[in-house]
Amino acid sequence: MTVLLGVGLLLVAMAVVLLFAMMGELTSRLPDQGRDRPGTLQPLTEFNLGVPVPDRWPGALSVLDDRQQQTLIVLSPVCSSCARVAAECARYGADKLEALGLGIVVSCASVESGENFIREYSLGGVPHAIDEGGAWVMTAFGVKVSPTALLFENGTLSSAYAFNKLDPLRERIMERGKVRS
Amino acid sequence: MTSWFLACINAAVAALLARAAAEKFVRPDVAASAIAEIWPGRSHIRQAAIRGVAGIEAVAAISVAIPLLRLPGQGLICALGAAFVSMGIVGLARGSTEPCGCFGTSGKHPLGAVSIVLGLVLMADTALNFAMAPQASATGLSVRSAGLAAIALMAWLHVAHRAAARAAIRNLLRRAEAPV
């Protein structure tokens, strides 16, 4: 009887190992949905169009003061698209983002979770601010979804977009810059 | 004491063979490519043959848990060990670079030194079993080997998937946050 139990236990363990191996193989056959998904940039209709830029941007966003064109990306630690955008921002590089006049606002339940998000995606060098409870972006700019990009031109909020990848947003920012110049 | 020592060795070997069998069964193409690299003219090693070897490895693993099959199973383990040593030597001589996928497709080692070492371990296990067989109770040894092998397999599984486990636990414990 004891022998039967021993054999049964070993068979169950081997079956679990086989199951994990099969699941690993199936997972490796799935397309990478993040990478394969095309980038989208959808204009938002519900936001506070025309609000003036703050006299002074909060926190590390202050490097965007006195810029003719600024872009704020609103991210949340709980959305998977935000995680992908954050990873893309880290890969793109803080210097290049700052050159584009781009900053990040992390809208989160607590300052701690926002700081963890910044640390997790190595965004410490990017101009950023933590918005506890999302109060600032909701009240000042009427932002209700993330990830969201807020484009400020000539001192006012001129457009807002929902997006899922950095590239289309970057192209839009650069197009606007060319049109203006 | 002899029984526990032998049980630990048998459990380690059984876990090794069980894992190798699972990986060969799921991804026979990896092992087939590695063998085709060192065996010119055998570029069409059939995946059914690799799965057959996986079956033999599984039987060898289970044999440590069945008293009547313990010593015959050790013969099978010794044969597998000799095969691993042979392929490792040929792989080293021919400069094999193709991953053999012996213990998971995440492992990148080709047929070579690692195969030789593991083959020798299997053969040493056989030698120990035959040397210590009279001193160890067959039933007790088989039961202990089976239990320890199951623990070793589960521990190996947890270590191999520790990153995914940490992410799952982190998500479970994370406080609910209101999305913007």
CSV table of C-alpha atoms in Angstrom, one decimal:
chain,number,residue,atom,x,y,z
A,1,MET,CA,0.0,0.0,0.0
A,2,THR,CA,2.8,2.4,0.9
A,3,VAL,CA,4.6,1.5,-2.3
A,4,LEU,CA,1.4,2.3,-4.3
A,5,LEU,CA,1.2,5.6,-2.5
A,6,GLY,CA,4.8,6.4,-3.3
A,7,VAL,CA,4.4,5.4,-7.0
A,8,GLY,CA,1.2,7.5,-7.2
A,9,LEU,CA,2.9,10.5,-5.6
A,10,LEU,CA,5.8,10.3,-8.0
A,11,LEU,CA,3.5,9.9,-11.0
A,12,VAL,CA,1.5,13.0,-10.0
A,13,ALA,CA,4.7,15.0,-9.6
A,14,MET,CA,5.8,13.9,-13.0
A,15,ALA,CA,2.5,14.8,-14.5
A,16,VAL,CA,2.6,18.3,-13.0
A,17,VAL,CA,6.1,18.8,-14.5
A,18,LEU,CA,4.9,17.6,-17.9
A,19,LEU,CA,1.9,20.0,-17.6
A,20,PHE,CA,4.2,23.0,-16.9
A,21,ALA,CA,6.4,22.0,-19.8
A,22,MET,CA,3.4,21.9,-22.1
A,23,MET,CA,2.1,25.2,-20.9
A,24,GLY,CA,5.5,26.8,-21.3
A,25,GLU,CA,5.6,25.5,-24.9
A,26,LEU,CA,2.1,26.8,-25.7
A,27,THR,CA,3.0,30.2,-24.2
A,28,SER,CA,6.1,30.4,-26.3
A,29,ARG,CA,3.9,29.9,-29.4
A,30,LEU,CA,1.6,32.8,-28.6
A,31,PRO,CA,2.3,36.0,-30.6
A,32,ASP,CA,3.7,38.9,-28.5
A,33,GLN,CA,0.5,40.9,-28.4
A,34,GLY,CA,2.2,44.0,-27.1
A,35,ARG,CA,4.8,44.1,-29.8
A,36,ASP,CA,2.5,43.1,-32.6
A,37,ARG,CA,-0.4,45.4,-31.8
A,38,PRO,CA,-0.3,48.5,-34.0
A,39,GLY,CA,0.2,51.9,-32.3
A,40,THR,CA,-2.9,54.0,-32.0
A,41,LEU,CA,-3.5,57.7,-31.2
A,42,GLN,CA,-7.2,58.5,-30.6
A,43,PRO,CA,-8.2,62.1,-30.0
A,44,LEU,CA,-10.2,62.6,-26.8
A,45,THR,CA,-13.3,64.7,-26.7
A,46,GLU,CA,-13.8,64.9,-23.0
A,47,PHE,CA,-11.1,67.0,-21.4
A,48,ASN,CA,-10.6,70.7,-20.3
A,49,LEU,CA,-9.7,72.2,-23.7
A,50,GLY,CA,-8.0,75.5,-23.5
A,51,VAL,CA,-7.0,75.5,-19.8
A,52,PRO,CA,-3.7,77.5,-19.3
A,53,VAL,CA,-0.5,75.7,-18.4
A,54,PRO,CA,0.3,75.9,-14.7
A,55,ASP,CA,2.5,78.9,-13.7
A,56,ARG,CA,5.0,76.4,-12.5
A,57,TRP,CA,4.9,72.7,-13.3
A,58,PRO,CA,5.0,70.6,-10.2
A,59,GLY,CA,8.0,68.5,-9.1
A,60,ALA,CA,10.5,67.5,-11.7
A,61,LEU,CA,8.2,68.6,-14.4
A,62,SER,CA,9.5,72.1,-13.8
A,63,VAL,CA,12.1,71.5,-16.5
A,64,LEU,CA,9.2,72.0,-18.9
A,65,ASP,CA,8.6,75.6,-17.8
A,66,ASP,CA,9.1,78.2,-20.5
A,67,ARG,CA,8.8,75.6,-23.3
A,68,GLN,CA,6.6,76.6,-26.2
A,69,GLN,CA,5.3,73.1,-26.5
A,70,GLN,CA,4.9,70.6,-23.7
A,71,THR,CA,3.4,67.1,-23.6
A,72,LEU,CA,2.2,65.3,-20.5
A,73,ILE,CA,1.8,61.6,-20.5
A,74,VAL,CA,-0.6,60.4,-17.8
A,75,LEU,CA,0.1,56.8,-16.7
A,76,SER,CA,-1.3,54.6,-14.0
A,77,PRO,CA,0.4,51.7,-12.3
A,78,VAL,CA,-2.6,49.4,-12.7
A,79,CYS,CA,-3.0,49.5,-16.5
A,80,SER,CA,-1.1,47.2,-18.8
A,81,SER,CA,-0.9,49.7,-21.7
A,82,CYS,CA,0.7,52.2,-19.2
A,83,ALA,CA,3.3,49.6,-18.3
A,84,ARG,CA,4.2,49.1,-22.0
A,85,VAL,CA,4.4,52.8,-22.6
A,86,ALA,CA,6.5,53.3,-19.5
A,87,ALA,CA,8.9,50.6,-20.7
A,88,GLU,CA,9.1,52.3,-24.2
A,89,CYS,CA,9.8,55.7,-22.5
A,90,ALA,CA,12.6,54.1,-20.5
A,91,ARG,CA,14.1,52.6,-23.7
A,92,TYR,CA,13.7,55.8,-25.6
A,93,GLY,CA,15.7,57.7,-23.0
A,94,ALA,CA,15.2,60.6,-20.6
A,95,ASP,CA,17.3,63.1,-22.6
A,96,LYS,CA,15.3,62.5,-25.8
A,97,LEU,CA,12.0,62.8,-23.9
A,98,GLU,CA,13.0,66.0,-22.3
A,99,ALA,CA,14.2,67.4,-25.7
A,100,LEU,CA,10.6,66.7,-27.0
A,101,GLY,CA,9.2,68.6,-24.0
A,102,LEU,CA,7.6,65.4,-22.7
A,103,GLY,CA,6.9,64.7,-19.1
A,104,ILE,CA,5.2,61.9,-17.2
A,105,VAL,CA,2.5,62.1,-14.5
A,106,VAL,CA,1.8,58.9,-12.6
A,107,SER,CA,-1.8,58.9,-11.4
A,108,CYS,CA,-1.9,56.5,-8.5
A,109,ALA,CA,-3.6,55.6,-5.2
A,110,SER,CA,-0.6,56.5,-3.1
A,111,VAL,CA,2.7,58.3,-3.5
A,112,GLU,CA,4.5,55.0,-2.6
A,113,SER,CA,2.9,53.1,-5.5
A,114,GLY,CA,3.7,55.9,-7.9
A,115,GLU,CA,7.3,56.0,-6.8
A,116,ASN,CA,7.5,52.2,-7.1
A,117,PHE,CA,6.2,52.5,-10.7
A,118,ILE,CA,8.8,55.1,-11.5
A,119,ARG,CA,11.5,52.9,-10.0
A,120,GLU,CA,10.2,49.7,-11.6
A,121,TYR,CA,10.5,51.2,-15.1
A,122,SER,CA,13.6,53.2,-14.5
A,123,LEU,CA,11.9,56.5,-15.2
A,124,GLY,CA,13.7,58.5,-12.5
A,125,GLY,CA,15.6,60.6,-15.1
A,126,VAL,CA,12.5,61.5,-17.0
A,127,PRO,CA,10.7,64.7,-15.9
A,128,HIS,CA,7.8,63.3,-13.8
A,129,ALA,CA,5.4,64.0,-11.1
A,130,ILE,CA,3.3,61.8,-8.8
A,131,ASP,CA,-0.4,62.6,-8.7
A,132,GLU,CA,-1.9,60.9,-5.6
A,133,GLY,CA,-5.4,59.9,-6.2
A,134,GLY,CA,-5.3,61.4,-9.7
A,135,ALA,CA,-6.7,64.6,-8.3
A,136,TRP,CA,-4.5,67.0,-10.2
A,137,VAL,CA,-5.0,65.6,-13.7
A,138,MET,CA,-8.7,65.1,-13.2
A,139,THR,CA,-9.4,68.5,-11.8
A,140,ALA,CA,-7.0,70.6,-13.8
A,141,PHE,CA,-7.2,68.8,-17.2
A,142,GLY,CA,-10.4,66.6,-17.0
A,143,VAL,CA,-8.4,63.4,-17.6
A,144,LYS,CA,-10.4,60.3,-16.9
A,145,VAL,CA,-8.4,57.5,-18.7
A,146,SER,CA,-4.9,56.3,-19.1
A,147,PRO,CA,-2.6,56.3,-20.8
A,148,THR,CA,-3.4,59.8,-22.0
A,149,ALA,CA,-1.2,62.4,-23.7
A,150,LEU,CA,-1.9,66.1,-23.1
A,151,LEU,CA,-0.4,68.5,-25.7
A,152,PHE,CA,0.1,72.1,-24.6
A,153,GLU,CA,0.9,74.7,-27.2
A,154,ASN,CA,1.3,78.5,-26.7
A,155,GLY,CA,0.4,78.2,-23.0
A,156,THR,CA,-2.9,76.3,-23.3
A,157,LEU,CA,-4.0,72.7,-23.5
A,158,SER,CA,-4.7,72.2,-27.2
A,159,SER,CA,-5.3,68.5,-27.6
A,160,ALA,CA,-5.5,65.2,-25.7
A,161,TYR,CA,-5.1,61.7,-27.0
A,162,ALA,CA,-5.6,58.1,-25.8
A,163,PHE,CA,-2.7,56.1,-27.1
A,164,ASN,CA,-1.0,52.7,-26.6
A,165,LYS,CA,2.5,53.2,-28.0
A,166,LEU,CA,5.0,56.0,-27.9
A,167,ASP,CA,5.9,56.1,-31.6
A,168,PRO,CA,2.6,57.6,-32.9
A,169,LEU,CA,2.6,60.2,-30.1
A,170,ARG,CA,6.2,61.1,-30.8
A,171,GLU,CA,5.4,61.6,-34.5
A,172,ARG,CA,2.4,63.8,-33.6
A,173,ILE,CA,4.6,66.0,-31.4
A,174,MET,CA,7.2,66.4,-34.0
A,175,GLU,CA,4.6,67.2,-36.7
A,176,ARG,CA,3.2,69.9,-34.5
A,177,GLY,CA,6.6,71.3,-33.9
A,178,LYS,CA,7.2,71.5,-37.7
A,179,VAL,CA,3.9,73.1,-38.3
A,180,ARG,CA,4.5,75.7,-35.7
A,181,SER,CA,8.0,76.5,-37.0
B,1,MET,CA,21.2,5.6,7.2
B,2,THR,CA,22.3,3.7,4.1
B,3,SER,CA,18.7,3.6,3.0
B,4,TRP,CA,18.2,7.4,3.3
B,5,PHE,CA,21.5,8.2,1.6
B,6,LEU,CA,20.6,5.9,-1.3
B,7,ALA,CA,17.1,7.3,-1.4
B,8,CYS,CA,18.5,10.8,-1.8
B,9,ILE,CA,20.7,9.8,-4.7
B,10,ASN,CA,17.9,7.8,-6.3
B,11,ALA,CA,15.5,10.7,-5.9
B,12,ALA,CA,17.9,13.2,-7.5
B,13,VAL,CA,18.4,10.8,-10.5
B,14,ALA,CA,14.6,10.2,-10.8
B,15,ALA,CA,13.9,13.9,-10.8
B,16,LEU,CA,16.6,14.5,-13.4
B,17,LEU,CA,15.2,11.8,-15.7
B,18,ALA,CA,11.6,12.9,-15.2
B,19,ARG,CA,12.4,16.4,-16.1
B,20,ALA,CA,14.4,15.3,-19.1
B,21,ALA,CA,11.6,13.1,-20.3
B,22,ALA,CA,9.0,15.9,-20.0
B,23,GLU,CA,11.1,18.3,-22.0
B,24,LYS,CA,12.0,15.7,-24.7
B,25,PHE,CA,8.3,14.8,-25.0
B,26,VAL,CA,7.1,18.4,-25.4
B,27,ARG,CA,10.0,19.7,-27.6
B,28,PRO,CA,11.5,16.7,-29.4
B,29,ASP,CA,12.7,18.9,-32.2
B,30,VAL,CA,15.3,20.5,-30.0
B,31,ALA,CA,17.0,17.2,-29.1
B,32,ALA,CA,16.6,16.0,-32.7
B,33,SER,CA,18.5,19.1,-34.0
B,34,ALA,CA,21.3,18.6,-31.4
B,35,ILE,CA,21.7,14.9,-32.4
B,36,ALA,CA,21.6,15.6,-36.1
B,37,GLU,CA,24.4,18.1,-35.6
B,38,ILE,CA,26.8,15.5,-34.2
B,39,TRP,CA,25.6,12.6,-36.2
B,40,PRO,CA,26.1,13.3,-39.9
B,41,GLY,CA,23.8,11.5,-42.2
B,42,ARG,CA,21.1,11.4,-39.5
B,43,SER,CA,19.6,14.7,-40.2
B,44,HIS,CA,16.1,13.2,-40.2
B,45,ILE,CA,16.0,11.9,-36.6
B,46,ARG,CA,12.3,11.4,-36.1
B,47,GLN,CA,10.6,13.1,-33.3
B,48,ALA,CA,8.9,9.8,-32.5
B,49,ALA,CA,12.3,8.4,-31.7
B,50,ILE,CA,13.1,11.3,-29.3
B,51,ARG,CA,9.7,10.8,-27.7
B,52,GLY,CA,10.6,7.1,-27.4
B,53,VAL,CA,13.7,8.0,-25.5
B,54,ALA,CA,11.6,10.3,-23.3
B,55,GLY,CA,9.4,7.3,-22.5
B,56,ILE,CA,12.4,5.2,-21.5
B,57,GLU,CA,13.6,8.0,-19.3
B,58,ALA,CA,10.2,8.2,-17.6
B,59,VAL,CA,10.1,4.5,-17.0
B,60,ALA,CA,13.6,4.6,-15.5
B,61,ALA,CA,12.5,7.5,-13.2
B,62,ILE,CA,9.4,5.5,-12.0
B,63,SER,CA,11.4,2.3,-11.5
B,64,VAL,CA,13.1,3.8,-8.4
B,65,ALA,CA,9.7,3.8,-6.7
B,66,ILE,CA,8.8,0.1,-7.4
B,67,PRO,CA,10.8,-2.4,-5.3
B,68,LEU,CA,10.6,-5.2,-7.9
B,69,LEU,CA,11.8,-2.9,-10.7
B,70,ARG,CA,14.5,-1.1,-8.7
B,71,LEU,CA,17.5,-3.1,-9.8
B,72,PRO,CA,16.4,-3.7,-13.4
B,73,GLY,CA,15.6,0.0,-13.6
B,74,GLN,CA,19.1,0.7,-12.5
B,75,GLY,CA,20.3,-1.2,-15.5
B,76,LEU,CA,18.2,1.1,-17.7
B,77,ILE,CA,19.6,4.2,-15.8
B,78,CYS,CA,23.1,2.9,-16.4
B,79,ALA,CA,22.4,2.5,-20.1
B,80,LEU,CA,21.0,6.0,-20.3
B,81,GLY,CA,24.0,7.3,-18.5
B,82,ALA,CA,26.4,5.6,-20.9
B,83,ALA,CA,24.4,7.1,-23.9
B,84,PHE,CA,24.7,10.6,-22.4
B,85,VAL,CA,28.4,10.2,-21.8
B,86,SER,CA,28.9,8.9,-25.4
B,87,MET,CA,26.9,11.8,-26.9
B,88,GLY,CA,28.7,14.3,-24.7
B,89,ILE,CA,32.1,13.0,-25.9
B,90,VAL,CA,31.1,13.2,-29.5
B,91,GLY,CA,29.5,16.6,-29.0
B,92,LEU,CA,32.8,17.9,-27.5
B,93,ALA,CA,34.9,16.3,-30.2
B,94,ARG,CA,32.8,17.8,-33.0
B,95,GLY,CA,32.3,21.2,-31.3
B,96,SER,CA,28.6,21.0,-31.0
B,97,THR,CA,26.8,24.3,-30.4
B,98,GLU,CA,23.2,23.4,-30.9
B,99,PRO,CA,21.3,23.4,-27.5
B,100,CYS,CA,20.3,19.9,-26.6
B,101,GLY,CA,17.2,21.0,-24.7
B,102,CYS,CA,17.8,18.2,-22.3
B,103,PHE,CA,16.3,19.9,-19.2
B,104,GLY,CA,14.3,22.7,-20.7
B,105,THR,CA,14.4,24.8,-23.8
B,106,SER,CA,15.6,27.7,-21.6
B,107,GLY,CA,18.9,25.9,-21.1
B,108,LYS,CA,21.4,26.6,-23.8
B,109,HIS,CA,24.1,24.0,-23.2
B,110,PRO,CA,24.9,21.8,-26.2
B,111,LEU,CA,25.9,18.1,-26.1
B,112,GLY,CA,29.3,18.2,-24.3
B,113,ALA,CA,30.7,18.5,-20.8
B,114,VAL,CA,27.4,18.8,-19.1
B,115,SER,CA,26.1,15.7,-20.8
B,116,ILE,CA,29.2,13.8,-19.8
B,117,VAL,CA,28.9,14.8,-16.1
B,118,LEU,CA,25.2,14.0,-15.9
B,119,GLY,CA,25.8,10.6,-17.6
B,120,LEU,CA,28.5,9.8,-15.1
B,121,VAL,CA,26.2,10.7,-12.2
B,122,LEU,CA,23.6,8.3,-13.6
B,123,MET,CA,26.2,5.5,-13.9
B,124,ALA,CA,27.5,6.3,-10.3
B,125,ASP,CA,23.9,6.0,-9.0
B,126,THR,CA,23.7,2.5,-10.6
B,127,ALA,CA,27.0,1.4,-9.0
B,128,LEU,CA,25.9,2.7,-5.6
B,129,ASN,CA,22.5,0.9,-5.8
B,130,PHE,CA,24.1,-2.4,-6.7
B,131,ALA,CA,26.8,-2.0,-4.0
B,132,MET,CA,24.4,-1.1,-1.2
B,133,ALA,CA,21.4,-3.2,-2.3
B,134,PRO,CA,21.9,-5.9,0.3
B,135,GLN,CA,22.0,-3.4,3.2
B,136,ALA,CA,18.9,-1.4,2.2
B,137,SER,CA,15.3,-2.6,2.6
B,138,ALA,CA,13.8,-2.6,-0.9
B,139,THR,CA,10.4,-1.4,0.1
B,140,GLY,CA,11.6,1.3,2.4
B,141,LEU,CA,14.1,2.5,-0.1
B,142,SER,CA,11.6,2.7,-2.9
B,143,VAL,CA,9.0,4.6,-0.8
B,144,ARG,CA,11.6,7.1,0.4
B,145,SER,CA,13.0,7.5,-3.2
B,146,ALA,CA,9.6,8.2,-4.6
B,147,GLY,CA,8.7,10.7,-1.9
B,148,LEU,CA,12.0,12.6,-2.1
B,149,ALA,CA,11.8,12.5,-5.9
B,150,ALA,CA,8.4,14.1,-5.8
B,151,ILE,CA,9.7,16.8,-3.5
B,152,ALA,CA,12.7,17.4,-5.6
B,153,LEU,CA,10.6,17.8,-8.8
B,154,MET,CA,8.2,20.3,-7.1
B,155,ALA,CA,11.1,22.3,-5.7
B,156,TRP,CA,12.8,22.4,-9.1
B,157,LEU,CA,9.5,23.6,-10.6
B,158,HIS,CA,9.2,26.4,-8.1
B,159,VAL,CA,12.8,27.5,-8.7
B,160,ALA,CA,12.4,27.4,-12.5
B,161,HIS,CA,9.3,29.5,-12.3
B,162,ARG,CA,10.3,31.8,-9.4
B,163,ALA,CA,10.0,35.0,-11.4
B,164,ALA,CA,6.4,34.2,-12.4
B,165,ALA,CA,5.6,33.1,-8.9
B,166,ARG,CA,6.9,36.4,-7.4
B,167,ALA,CA,4.8,38.4,-9.9
B,168,ALA,CA,1.7,36.4,-9.1
B,169,ILE,CA,2.2,36.8,-5.3
B,170,ARG,CA,2.9,40.6,-5.7
B,171,ASN,CA,-0.3,41.0,-7.7
B,172,LEU,CA,-2.2,39.0,-5.1
B,173,LEU,CA,-1.0,41.2,-2.2
B,174,ARG,CA,-1.2,44.5,-4.0
B,175,ARG,CA,-3.8,46.8,-2.6
B,176,ALA,CA,-6.7,47.6,-4.9
B,177,GLU,CA,-5.9,50.9,-6.6
B,178,ALA,CA,-8.5,53.0,-8.3
B,179,PRO,CA,-7.6,53.5,-12.0
B,180,VAL,CA,-7.8,57.0,-13.4
